[in-house]
XYZ file of C-alpha atoms in Angstrom:
685
model
C 6.045 -86.761 45.855
C 3.300 -84.438 47.119
C 5.510 -81.513 46.095
C 5.919 -83.054 42.659
C 2.194 -83.539 42.102
C 1.409 -79.969 43.191
C 4.001 -78.213 41.029
C 3.231 -80.405 38.015
C -0.558 -80.125 38.204
C -1.408 -77.049 40.189
C 1.070 -74.374 41.252
C 4.781 -73.617 41.556
C 4.143 -71.185 44.428
C 6.163 -72.141 47.492
C 3.373 -71.326 49.966
C 0.854 -73.441 48.009
C 3.209 -76.414 47.963
C 3.938 -76.097 51.695
C 0.237 -75.895 52.578
C -0.484 -78.923 50.378
C 2.203 -80.949 52.138
C 0.932 -79.819 55.547
C -2.693 -80.729 54.774
C -1.754 -84.137 53.367
C 0.381 -84.980 56.392
C -2.348 -83.644 58.702
C -4.950 -85.917 57.085
C -2.737 -88.971 57.473
C -1.630 -88.273 61.028
C -4.650 -86.680 62.701
C -6.561 -89.889 63.521
C -3.605 -91.982 64.808
C -2.161 -89.087 66.812
C -5.620 -88.292 68.213
C -5.901 -91.828 69.559
C -2.301 -91.760 70.797
C -3.195 -88.693 72.818
C -6.307 -90.459 74.070
C -4.158 -93.250 75.495
C -2.837 -91.004 78.252
C -6.103 -90.508 80.205
C -6.960 -94.189 79.654
C -3.652 -95.284 81.190
C -4.163 -92.815 84.063
C -7.576 -94.381 84.713
C -6.026 -97.869 84.784
C -3.158 -96.886 87.077
C -4.955 -94.693 89.604
C -6.552 -96.857 92.287
C -6.690 -94.336 95.143
C -7.605 -90.660 94.786
C -5.111 -89.619 97.458
C -2.352 -91.051 95.198
C -3.640 -89.255 92.065
C -0.719 -86.821 91.711
C 1.867 -89.511 92.395
C 0.293 -91.897 89.848
C 0.027 -89.239 87.125
C 3.663 -88.304 87.745
C 4.768 -91.931 87.324
C 2.812 -92.324 84.078
C 4.186 -89.033 82.763
C 7.752 -90.020 83.702
C 7.492 -93.410 81.985
C 5.889 -91.787 78.939
C 8.685 -89.194 78.704
C 11.405 -91.819 79.164
C 9.765 -94.025 76.537
C 9.575 -91.271 73.928
C 13.223 -90.312 74.504
C 14.463 -93.914 74.381
C 12.241 -94.711 71.390
C 13.396 -91.736 69.327
C 17.031 -92.462 70.214
C 16.755 -96.137 69.259
C 14.931 -95.302 66.025
C 17.284 -92.532 64.888
C 20.642 -93.783 66.114
C 20.224 -97.578 66.082
C 17.375 -98.937 63.952
C 17.487 -96.593 60.923
C 21.275 -96.963 60.377
C 20.996 -100.709 61.052
C 17.857 -101.873 59.198
C 16.708 -98.779 57.272
C 13.652 -96.513 57.429
C 11.114 -98.956 55.961
C 12.025 -101.792 58.321
C 12.119 -99.395 61.282
C 8.520 -98.409 60.496
C 7.570 -102.098 60.255
C 9.217 -102.789 63.633
C 7.208 -99.930 65.170
C 3.983 -101.298 63.658
C 4.713 -104.806 64.965
C 5.453 -103.493 68.468
C 2.186 -101.544 68.490
C 0.277 -104.610 67.303
C 1.842 -106.788 69.984
C 1.104 -104.281 72.747
C -2.468 -103.771 71.510
C -3.065 -107.506 71.266
C -1.634 -108.082 74.755
C -3.958 -105.448 76.243
C -6.967 -107.019 74.538
C -5.964 -110.481 75.789
C -6.119 -109.222 79.371
C -9.416 -107.420 78.786
C -12.326 -108.787 80.826
C -14.923 -107.689 78.248
C -13.817 -110.023 75.425
C -14.934 -113.645 75.203
C -12.453 -116.504 75.490
C -13.045 -117.578 71.855
C -12.116 -114.128 70.554
C -8.964 -114.117 72.671
C -7.907 -117.602 71.569
C -8.851 -117.547 67.875
C -9.640 -114.091 66.499
C -6.853 -111.983 68.034
C -3.985 -114.341 67.037
C -5.493 -114.679 63.536
C -5.608 -110.885 63.093
C -2.052 -110.585 64.416
C -0.747 -113.307 62.064
C -2.512 -111.739 59.050
C -0.999 -108.343 59.832
C 2.473 -109.848 60.213
C 2.117 -111.797 56.949
C 0.998 -108.657 55.129
C 3.960 -106.714 56.512
C 6.471 -109.391 55.550
C 5.058 -109.579 52.003
C 5.566 -105.868 51.332
C 8.149 -105.202 48.637
C 11.141 -103.101 49.690
C 11.081 -99.470 48.652
C 12.700 -98.780 45.303
C 16.077 -97.221 46.132
C 16.243 -95.488 42.762
C 12.875 -93.794 43.282
C 13.626 -92.861 46.903
C 16.860 -91.205 45.741
C 15.412 -89.506 42.658
C 14.942 -86.097 44.306
C 11.616 -85.658 42.537
C 10.585 -82.944 45.002
C 12.745 -80.576 42.911
C 11.224 -79.332 39.618
C 14.531 -79.521 37.749
C 14.761 -83.228 38.645
C 11.450 -84.303 37.045
C 13.239 -86.437 34.447
C 15.238 -88.218 37.146
C 12.129 -89.965 38.495
C 11.382 -91.466 35.071
C 14.986 -92.645 34.833
C 14.717 -94.091 38.341
C 11.550 -96.017 37.477
C 13.270 -97.427 34.378
C 16.377 -98.205 36.472
C 18.467 -96.382 33.865
C 21.339 -95.932 36.332
C 23.096 -98.459 38.544
C 23.065 -97.891 42.307
C 26.586 -98.561 43.553
C 25.955 -97.537 47.162
C 22.873 -96.859 49.294
C 22.747 -96.164 52.995
C 20.165 -94.651 55.299
C 22.021 -92.971 58.120
C 21.306 -90.870 61.181
C 21.597 -87.598 59.280
C 21.026 -88.485 55.635
C 20.167 -91.064 53.006
C 23.194 -91.310 50.733
C 23.222 -92.850 47.261
C 26.074 -93.233 44.791
C 24.855 -93.924 41.255
C 26.515 -94.720 37.934
C 25.165 -93.785 34.503
C 26.072 -95.558 31.270
C 27.900 -92.392 30.148
C 30.353 -93.005 32.999
C 29.092 -90.213 35.225
C 29.134 -91.095 38.917
C 27.025 -88.931 41.176
C 26.563 -88.885 44.924
C 23.134 -87.902 46.198
C 22.208 -86.817 49.695
C 18.467 -87.141 50.395
C 17.886 -87.228 46.631
C 19.849 -84.057 45.902
C 23.032 -84.477 43.835
C 25.939 -83.147 45.907
C 28.838 -84.342 43.751
C 29.408 -85.812 40.300
C 31.857 -86.316 37.453
C 29.841 -84.040 35.154
C 29.579 -80.238 35.494
C 30.250 -80.457 39.245
C 33.856 -81.364 38.389
C 34.650 -77.716 37.686
C 33.621 -76.530 41.133
C 35.083 -79.559 42.903
C 38.523 -79.141 41.312
C 38.643 -75.338 41.404
C 37.628 -75.339 45.094
C 40.794 -77.325 45.747
C 43.288 -75.839 43.317
C 42.471 -72.099 43.452
C 42.951 -71.430 47.197
C 46.105 -73.570 47.151
C 47.484 -71.527 44.238
C 46.771 -68.302 46.130
C 48.726 -69.280 49.260
C 52.511 -68.965 49.064
C 53.323 -72.130 51.011
C 50.283 -74.057 52.310
C 51.169 -76.713 54.885
C 47.920 -77.328 56.807
C 44.485 -77.467 55.188
C 40.916 -77.921 56.434
C 38.246 -79.156 54.012
C 34.614 -78.987 55.178
C 32.428 -81.448 53.271
C 33.624 -84.597 51.498
C 31.178 -85.045 48.621
C 33.117 -86.899 45.927
C 36.476 -86.251 47.608
C 37.713 -84.540 44.431
C 38.349 -81.230 46.223
C 40.263 -83.077 48.942
C 42.207 -84.979 46.284
C 43.150 -81.707 44.567
C 44.442 -80.296 47.868
C 46.555 -83.402 48.425
C 48.381 -82.833 45.124
C 50.325 -80.057 46.860
C 53.271 -80.680 49.253
C 51.219 -80.085 52.406
C 52.023 -81.560 55.823
C 48.462 -82.209 57.006
C 44.861 -82.157 55.795
C 41.789 -82.332 58.030
C 38.486 -83.430 56.503
C 35.327 -82.578 58.443
C 32.227 -84.468 57.307
C 29.025 -84.899 59.300
C 27.924 -88.145 57.603
C 29.971 -91.340 57.600
C 27.766 -92.572 54.735
C 29.030 -89.742 52.507
C 32.615 -90.828 53.181
C 31.750 -94.451 52.349
C 29.833 -93.428 49.211
C 32.742 -91.293 47.993
C 34.938 -94.409 47.687
C 33.500 -94.938 44.216
C 35.231 -91.724 43.095
C 38.689 -93.040 44.085
C 39.889 -93.246 40.475
C 39.129 -89.547 40.038
C 40.142 -88.100 43.431
C 43.627 -89.663 43.589
C 42.499 -92.089 46.338
C 42.141 -89.070 48.599
C 40.976 -91.018 51.655
C 44.107 -93.190 51.644
C 46.561 -90.292 52.011
C 48.723 -90.634 55.147
C 48.531 -86.879 55.755
C 44.746 -86.998 56.085
C 42.769 -86.884 59.332
C 39.033 -87.601 59.035
C 36.801 -85.869 61.580
C 33.139 -86.956 61.773
C 31.545 -83.762 63.022
C 29.569 -80.685 62.092
C 31.812 -78.263 60.185
C 30.759 -75.190 62.112
C 31.156 -76.853 65.497
C 34.627 -78.057 64.555
C 35.760 -74.570 63.582
C 34.196 -73.119 66.738
C 35.651 -75.662 69.174
C 38.958 -76.823 67.675
C 42.143 -75.015 68.676
C 44.089 -75.846 65.529
C 44.820 -73.175 62.931
C 45.201 -73.737 59.202
C 46.871 -72.145 56.201
C 43.872 -72.865 53.969
C 40.222 -73.498 54.896
C 37.836 -74.686 52.178
C 34.103 -74.825 52.906
C 32.089 -76.749 50.332
C 28.860 -77.861 52.053
C 25.560 -78.802 50.445
C 23.031 -76.277 49.152
C 22.059 -73.441 51.516
C 18.342 -74.212 51.110
C 18.857 -77.473 53.025
C 17.993 -77.162 56.713
C 20.996 -76.157 58.820
C 23.411 -75.567 55.933
C 22.728 -71.826 55.934
C 24.733 -71.629 59.185
C 27.888 -72.140 57.078
C 27.233 -68.887 55.192
C 26.702 -66.450 58.077
C 28.768 -63.591 59.453
C 29.564 -65.583 62.603
C 30.862 -68.538 60.602
C 33.088 -66.365 58.431
C 34.520 -64.773 61.579
C 35.260 -68.264 62.916
C 36.985 -69.164 59.634
C 39.112 -66.033 59.912
C 39.973 -66.855 63.529
C 41.182 -70.346 62.545
C 43.539 -69.089 59.816
C 47.271 -68.719 60.304
C 48.801 -65.350 59.326
C 48.584 -65.129 55.543
C 45.926 -67.861 55.533
C 43.343 -68.208 52.758
C 39.627 -69.050 53.113
C 37.496 -70.333 50.240
C 33.728 -70.830 50.140
C 31.448 -72.152 47.444
C 28.144 -70.388 46.825
C 25.548 -71.160 44.180
C 22.831 -69.120 42.495
C 19.833 -71.320 43.340
C 18.577 -68.544 45.609
C 17.324 -64.990 45.216
C 19.792 -62.427 43.808
C 19.532 -60.565 47.132
C 20.461 -63.703 49.095
C 23.473 -64.246 46.838
C 24.545 -60.643 47.317
C 24.076 -61.009 51.061
C 26.500 -63.958 51.197
C 29.006 -62.142 48.964
C 28.868 -58.973 51.055
C 29.034 -60.821 54.382
C 32.126 -62.763 53.304
C 33.826 -59.681 51.841
C 33.238 -57.607 54.976
C 35.288 -60.154 56.940
C 38.460 -60.186 54.808
C 40.784 -57.484 53.511
C 41.552 -59.258 50.222
C 38.709 -61.003 48.370
C 38.200 -62.289 44.836
C 35.183 -63.904 43.169
C 35.661 -66.697 40.626
C 33.020 -67.965 38.200
C 33.236 -71.736 38.323
C 30.061 -72.390 36.318
C 28.453 -69.379 34.637
C 25.145 -68.618 36.318
C 25.453 -71.528 38.749
C 28.549 -71.887 40.944
C 30.875 -69.197 42.292
C 33.889 -69.243 44.599
C 34.782 -66.508 47.084
C 38.392 -66.525 48.256
C 39.444 -64.257 51.107
C 42.445 -63.411 53.258
C 43.639 -60.649 55.557
C 46.932 -60.563 53.662
C 47.678 -59.727 50.061
C 47.757 -62.828 47.898
C 48.762 -63.465 44.312
C 48.705 -66.147 41.658
C 52.242 -67.340 40.985
C 52.654 -67.757 37.225
C 55.508 -70.219 37.676
C 53.575 -72.335 40.227
C 50.454 -72.531 38.046
C 52.554 -73.276 34.964
C 54.355 -76.046 36.877
C 51.050 -77.620 37.919
C 49.645 -77.409 34.389
C 52.797 -79.091 33.049
C 52.569 -81.902 35.604
C 51.155 -85.139 34.179
C 48.749 -85.787 37.073
C 47.765 -82.302 38.241
C 47.663 -80.884 34.730
C 45.312 -83.695 33.733
C 42.929 -82.632 36.515
C 42.676 -79.086 35.197
C 42.643 -80.098 31.527
C 39.575 -82.188 32.363
C 37.700 -78.918 33.014
C 39.168 -77.039 30.057
C 42.066 -75.274 31.790
C 45.446 -75.697 30.105
C 46.965 -72.197 30.463
C 47.168 -69.402 33.023
C 44.931 -67.376 30.729
C 42.245 -70.089 30.933
C 42.370 -69.891 34.724
C 42.288 -66.088 34.800
C 39.181 -66.025 32.594
C 37.290 -67.295 35.660
C 38.289 -64.322 37.861
C 35.416 -61.856 37.623
C 35.627 -59.499 40.608
C 37.833 -58.129 43.379
C 36.737 -56.965 46.834
C 35.816 -53.454 45.716
C 33.685 -54.832 42.898
C 31.956 -57.318 45.204
C 31.113 -54.628 47.770
C 29.749 -52.334 45.045
C 27.707 -55.188 43.561
C 26.249 -56.178 46.955
C 26.056 -52.842 48.780
C 22.252 -52.866 49.194
C 22.188 -56.435 50.586
C 21.886 -57.084 54.345
C 24.605 -58.884 56.295
C 23.646 -62.549 56.733
C 23.667 -63.336 60.460
C 22.655 -66.211 62.701
C 19.865 -63.997 64.024
C 18.199 -63.127 60.720
C 18.875 -66.575 59.120
C 18.041 -65.240 55.672
C 19.059 -68.371 53.778
C 17.398 -70.775 56.204
C 13.940 -69.303 55.574
C 14.216 -67.697 52.139
C 16.470 -69.965 50.054
C 14.055 -72.986 50.032
C 11.544 -70.894 48.075
C 13.961 -70.838 45.141
C 13.724 -74.577 44.625
C 10.522 -73.704 42.763
C 11.522 -70.488 40.997
C 14.630 -69.597 39.061
C 16.121 -66.094 38.988
C 19.633 -67.041 37.929
C 19.336 -65.050 34.702
C 18.521 -61.949 36.763
C 21.587 -62.481 38.939
C 23.906 -62.981 35.950
C 22.658 -59.713 34.414
C 23.236 -57.919 37.717
C 26.765 -59.344 37.979
C 27.829 -58.355 34.468
C 28.466 -54.588 34.959
C 30.899 -55.358 37.808
C 32.934 -58.060 36.024
C 36.624 -57.192 35.729
C 39.390 -59.689 34.923
C 42.377 -58.253 36.777
C 45.801 -59.408 35.588
C 47.510 -57.648 38.500
C 46.753 -60.735 40.615
C 49.529 -62.625 38.784
C 53.046 -62.711 40.260
C 55.733 -63.321 37.627
C 58.764 -64.212 39.802
C 61.778 -64.819 37.535
C 60.093 -64.047 34.194
C 61.275 -61.220 31.925
C 59.425 -57.938 31.507
C 58.593 -58.881 27.917
C 57.003 -62.142 29.096
C 55.035 -60.293 31.767
C 53.688 -57.727 29.297
C 52.798 -60.432 26.789
C 50.817 -62.435 29.388
C 49.019 -59.341 30.677
C 48.092 -58.374 27.126
C 46.612 -61.844 26.592
C 44.596 -61.545 29.793
C 43.276 -58.116 28.778
C 41.737 -59.706 25.681
C 40.289 -62.642 27.642
C 36.523 -63.007 27.615
C 34.622 -63.769 30.805
C 34.663 -67.552 31.487
C 36.263 -68.061 28.077
C 37.795 -71.402 29.076
C 34.441 -72.721 30.246
C 32.712 -71.685 27.028
C 35.399 -73.446 24.976
C 35.037 -76.545 27.166
C 31.249 -76.534 26.674
C 31.782 -76.318 22.902
C 34.226 -79.231 23.074
C 31.731 -81.308 25.059
C 28.933 -80.444 22.624
C 31.161 -81.527 19.739
C 31.786 -84.866 21.465
C 28.041 -85.311 22.066
C 27.487 -84.619 18.370
C 30.032 -87.292 17.450
C 28.269 -89.773 19.759
C 24.977 -89.108 17.954
C 26.688 -89.493 14.563
C 28.221 -92.808 15.625
C 24.831 -94.034 16.807
C 23.207 -93.174 13.472
C 26.071 -94.710 11.483
C 25.732 -97.941 13.476
C 21.973 -98.040 12.817
C 22.730 -97.795 9.087
C 25.150 -100.718 9.406
C 28.221 -98.596 8.618
C 30.469 -100.208 11.225
C 33.772 -98.915 9.839
C 32.465 -95.343 9.895
C 31.143 -95.905 13.426
C 34.589 -96.986 14.635
C 36.179 -94.014 12.861
C 33.834 -91.586 14.651
C 34.570 -93.163 18.040
C 38.254 -92.717 17.240
C 37.644 -88.976 16.736
C 35.943 -88.790 20.125
C 38.824 -90.554 21.855
C 41.345 -88.169 20.317
C 39.519 -85.302 22.018
C 38.639 -87.176 25.200
C 40.815 -90.287 25.736
C 38.914 -91.158 28.934
C 35.412 -91.159 27.478
C 34.219 -94.520 28.806
C 30.995 -94.465 26.778
C 32.983 -94.186 23.530
C 35.231 -97.084 24.578
C 32.196 -99.167 25.620
C 30.280 -98.526 22.400
C 33.360 -99.169 20.275
C 33.822 -102.464 22.121
C 30.202 -103.360 21.356
C 30.780 -102.663 17.648
C 33.914 -104.833 17.632
C 32.025 -107.617 19.424
C 29.250 -107.489 16.822
C 31.919 -107.806 14.101
C 33.411 -110.860 15.914
C 36.634 -108.898 16.468
C 36.793 -110.163 20.029
C 40.407 -109.232 20.835
C 39.792 -105.580 19.899
C 36.526 -105.591 21.856
C 38.395 -106.942 24.883
C 40.948 -104.099 24.667
C 38.140 -101.510 24.495
C 36.231 -102.971 27.451
C 39.374 -103.283 29.558
C 40.186 -99.651 28.801
C 36.883 -98.587 30.400
C 37.920 -100.424 33.568
C 41.381 -98.846 33.575
C 39.664 -95.452 33.541
C 37.119 -96.456 36.189
C 37.240 -99.903 37.869
C 33.694 -99.267 39.156
C 32.288 -98.837 35.635
C 29.780 -101.660 35.996
C 28.659 -101.498 32.360
C 32.244 -102.198 31.256
C 32.530 -105.146 33.657
C 29.283 -106.681 32.425
C 30.196 -106.086 28.760
C 33.550 -107.805 29.308
C 31.822 -110.776 30.964
C 29.347 -110.966 28.051
C 32.280 -110.950 25.628
C 33.935 -113.874 27.406
C 30.648 -115.796 27.308
C 30.340 -115.073 23.571
C 33.963 -116.256 23.184
C 33.058 -119.448 25.108
C 35.495 -118.832 27.951
C 33.077 -118.821 30.931
C 35.884 -119.097 33.489
C 37.140 -115.623 32.474
C 33.596 -114.266 32.703
C 33.321 -115.670 36.227
C 36.624 -114.042 37.214
C 35.313 -110.637 36.096
C 31.941 -111.073 37.788
C 33.414 -112.371 41.050
C 35.658 -109.320 41.255
C 32.579 -107.110 40.784
C 30.697 -108.974 43.506
C 33.398 -107.985 45.998
C 32.097 -104.409 45.867
C 28.621 -104.614 44.376
C 25.555 -106.853 44.303
C 23.652 -106.523 41.029
C 20.940 -108.516 39.255
C 22.847 -108.516 35.942
C 25.985 -109.763 37.668
C 23.988 -112.690 39.090
C 22.362 -113.347 35.703
C 25.663 -113.610 33.831
C 27.239 -115.659 36.602
C 24.303 -118.025 36.151
C 24.893 -118.183 32.397
C 28.605 -118.829 32.960
C 27.768 -121.716 35.300
C 25.273 -123.027 32.730
C 28.085 -123.005 30.131
C 30.087 -125.153 32.544
C 27.092 -127.499 33.021
C 26.852 -126.514 36.704
C 23.078 -126.241 36.564
C 22.420 -126.056 40.326
C 24.792 -123.106 40.677
C 23.282 -121.477 37.587
C 19.733 -121.739 38.958
C 20.883 -120.373 42.303
C 22.312 -117.293 40.560
C 19.145 -116.796 38.483
C 17.062 -116.888 41.682
C 19.462 -114.444 43.302
C 19.023 -112.062 40.358
C 15.250 -112.125 40.938
C 15.695 -111.503 44.662
C 17.778 -108.409 43.889
C 15.362 -107.123 41.229
C 11.972 -108.891 40.894
C 11.213 -106.784 37.779
C 14.275 -108.055 35.857
C 12.822 -110.279 33.123
C 15.758 -112.368 31.837
C 16.269 -114.657 34.888
C 12.649 -115.849 34.559
C 13.336 -116.950 30.976
C 16.446 -118.941 31.853
C 14.754 -120.558 34.867
C 11.858 -121.525 32.593
C 14.243 -123.060 30.062
C 16.181 -125.028 32.701
C 13.004 -126.471 34.283
C 11.170 -127.069 30.979
C 11.506 -130.858 31.143
C 11.679 -131.521 34.887
C 9.107 -129.081 36.342
C 6.739 -128.033 33.537
C 4.312 -126.089 35.748
C 7.104 -124.088 37.351
C 8.699 -123.563 33.932
C 5.414 -122.303 32.467
C 4.948 -119.877 35.362
C 8.414 -118.362 34.873
C 8.114 -118.124 31.087
C 4.779 -116.313 31.422
C 6.314 -113.935 33.961
C 9.133 -113.275 31.489
C 6.622 -112.427 28.741
C 4.685 -110.055 30.998
C 7.823 -108.155 32.046
C 9.252 -108.099 28.510
C 6.016 -106.786 26.994
C 6.156 -103.767 29.309
C 9.592 -102.666 28.078
C 9.630 -104.014 24.505
C 12.996 -105.725 24.989
C 14.387 -109.224 24.360
C 12.232 -109.839 21.267
C 14.243 -112.888 20.138
C 13.838 -114.519 23.543
C 10.150 -113.527 23.624
C 9.630 -115.512 20.415
C 11.466 -118.536 21.867
C 9.471 -118.315 25.114
C 6.194 -118.368 23.170
C 7.364 -121.390 21.194
C 8.168 -123.216 24.441
C 4.793 -122.294 25.960
C 3.016 -123.627 22.866
C 4.510 -127.042 23.646
C 2.810 -127.297 27.048
């Protein structure tokens, strides 16, 4: 948040931001660390009783101090943080320090007995009460990644709780969050930075899996470094391989990726899969196994330690772990200097005899695929995959329905890459170019420069295609098509299609505001013809049907969202609301109980409470309303329903809750009908 304040109000210069962070941390830590350092001579003075034992006593104190710091850091990092989280770990440390400090003062001979008996315990109790009353950190804000300039809007969304947090875990290595937006996008964040999603990331995730598999004649063993959403792994598993190894350093990432199961073909449940919790580089360096295909898709190189997966030494290790004819694939993005990008491209290309560069997302994500053997793209194999109901659906999702669409992403061969990057240095472990230079490009963007520098070297080469049993006429016809293909043509067409869908969504919204419900439904129908799995269109269409009292059609629409994604919480809640509106609370409870098996949410508790209220089970209803407040104290609706339920029996408590409801509702301008009713009830007190 210091970073955010500096780049919003002062400067985007990396050095300025780093100095600001350093000075702020220095100001906070100088006084406590100064006194911590002062403890050492004090303890020495207490321990040393004889000068001839001075060295021995200092050694003992130093040994205990060293052992304590090692044990403390181990317990904090490997036990407490994964178990109770960062905030509670800090509170535990504060409590321990308070207890130790209080104990030392109790045994002090300079303090009076009254102070020891009354004042010290009172101070200790007050501190403990203050600590226990602290609200938990907002998970949405913690995961918003607001230290990055291009994520400024995400903090506002986090404060409004626009998205639903499906998974949150603070682990030894990372804090992992899986979030769901109303549009149906699921995204997995590591330390606030989005590492995987169902939006634009889908292109890179799917192509990282499909492309290297297409370019190997008969892949049987595959290594995937980095789980993310599991979509790359799921793509790999669509081929008739014998084994797949997944190397992921964080168990929390693997757990968080479970919410992508509907989109990654339940990748983690494949019998051919072996999950290895380890560092990707160490695994490649130490394992004896060799693979037909190795895919490296780590996080961004500007993150500490990740740059080691883009060095000359790592690429040599990849090459060493490949079987004869094996294929290696790496992902590299442009959120770095053009020279850094060129350095990675050159370093990779210097290690393999056959290399191609593919443009996954123009100006953002690129794939480098290398081998020491000649490889080709089998027209028949690609055509077979595109014709397959499951695998073809994967690629159609990113706008690829023909071989030509796929070839439009090929922009350079090895010769072109080496010419493009010839002035760049080789990236080594010793110079660590990315480790120290890439973080600067969080705050400045030179992607347009890089794209301009790439353009003169772009060449879509149809000679990569192998035609097998096809006729000469077919071959010439396909090659002619490819010659006329524009760079990233398929992606541009997909962007236009998505923009058209977004336009339809806006039109439907405006039509609904005007009360033209039939036109609204017609527009949603147009969207679903172009994108049958657009959950937002299904959800909104269900809402329109519900408003028209066409409950059976609304039910079909809501259920369709859950067929597409069972974890689409908005669809689950909408379906439960529909059943409540239809006066079948038992069905609403069935839906909400199934949600509670995988997620705890304030809205789920609220609607469970309303369902119980429908059934006249008031005690259970009130329990659920209280639970909703425990999950989210800023959620206004439970306060209203508690106030209504206690209106006759506990007027003071009812008044307190109704007033709280009004305060929270006034801040967001929502629930105006209930606001009016709450005021009418308060007027009766």
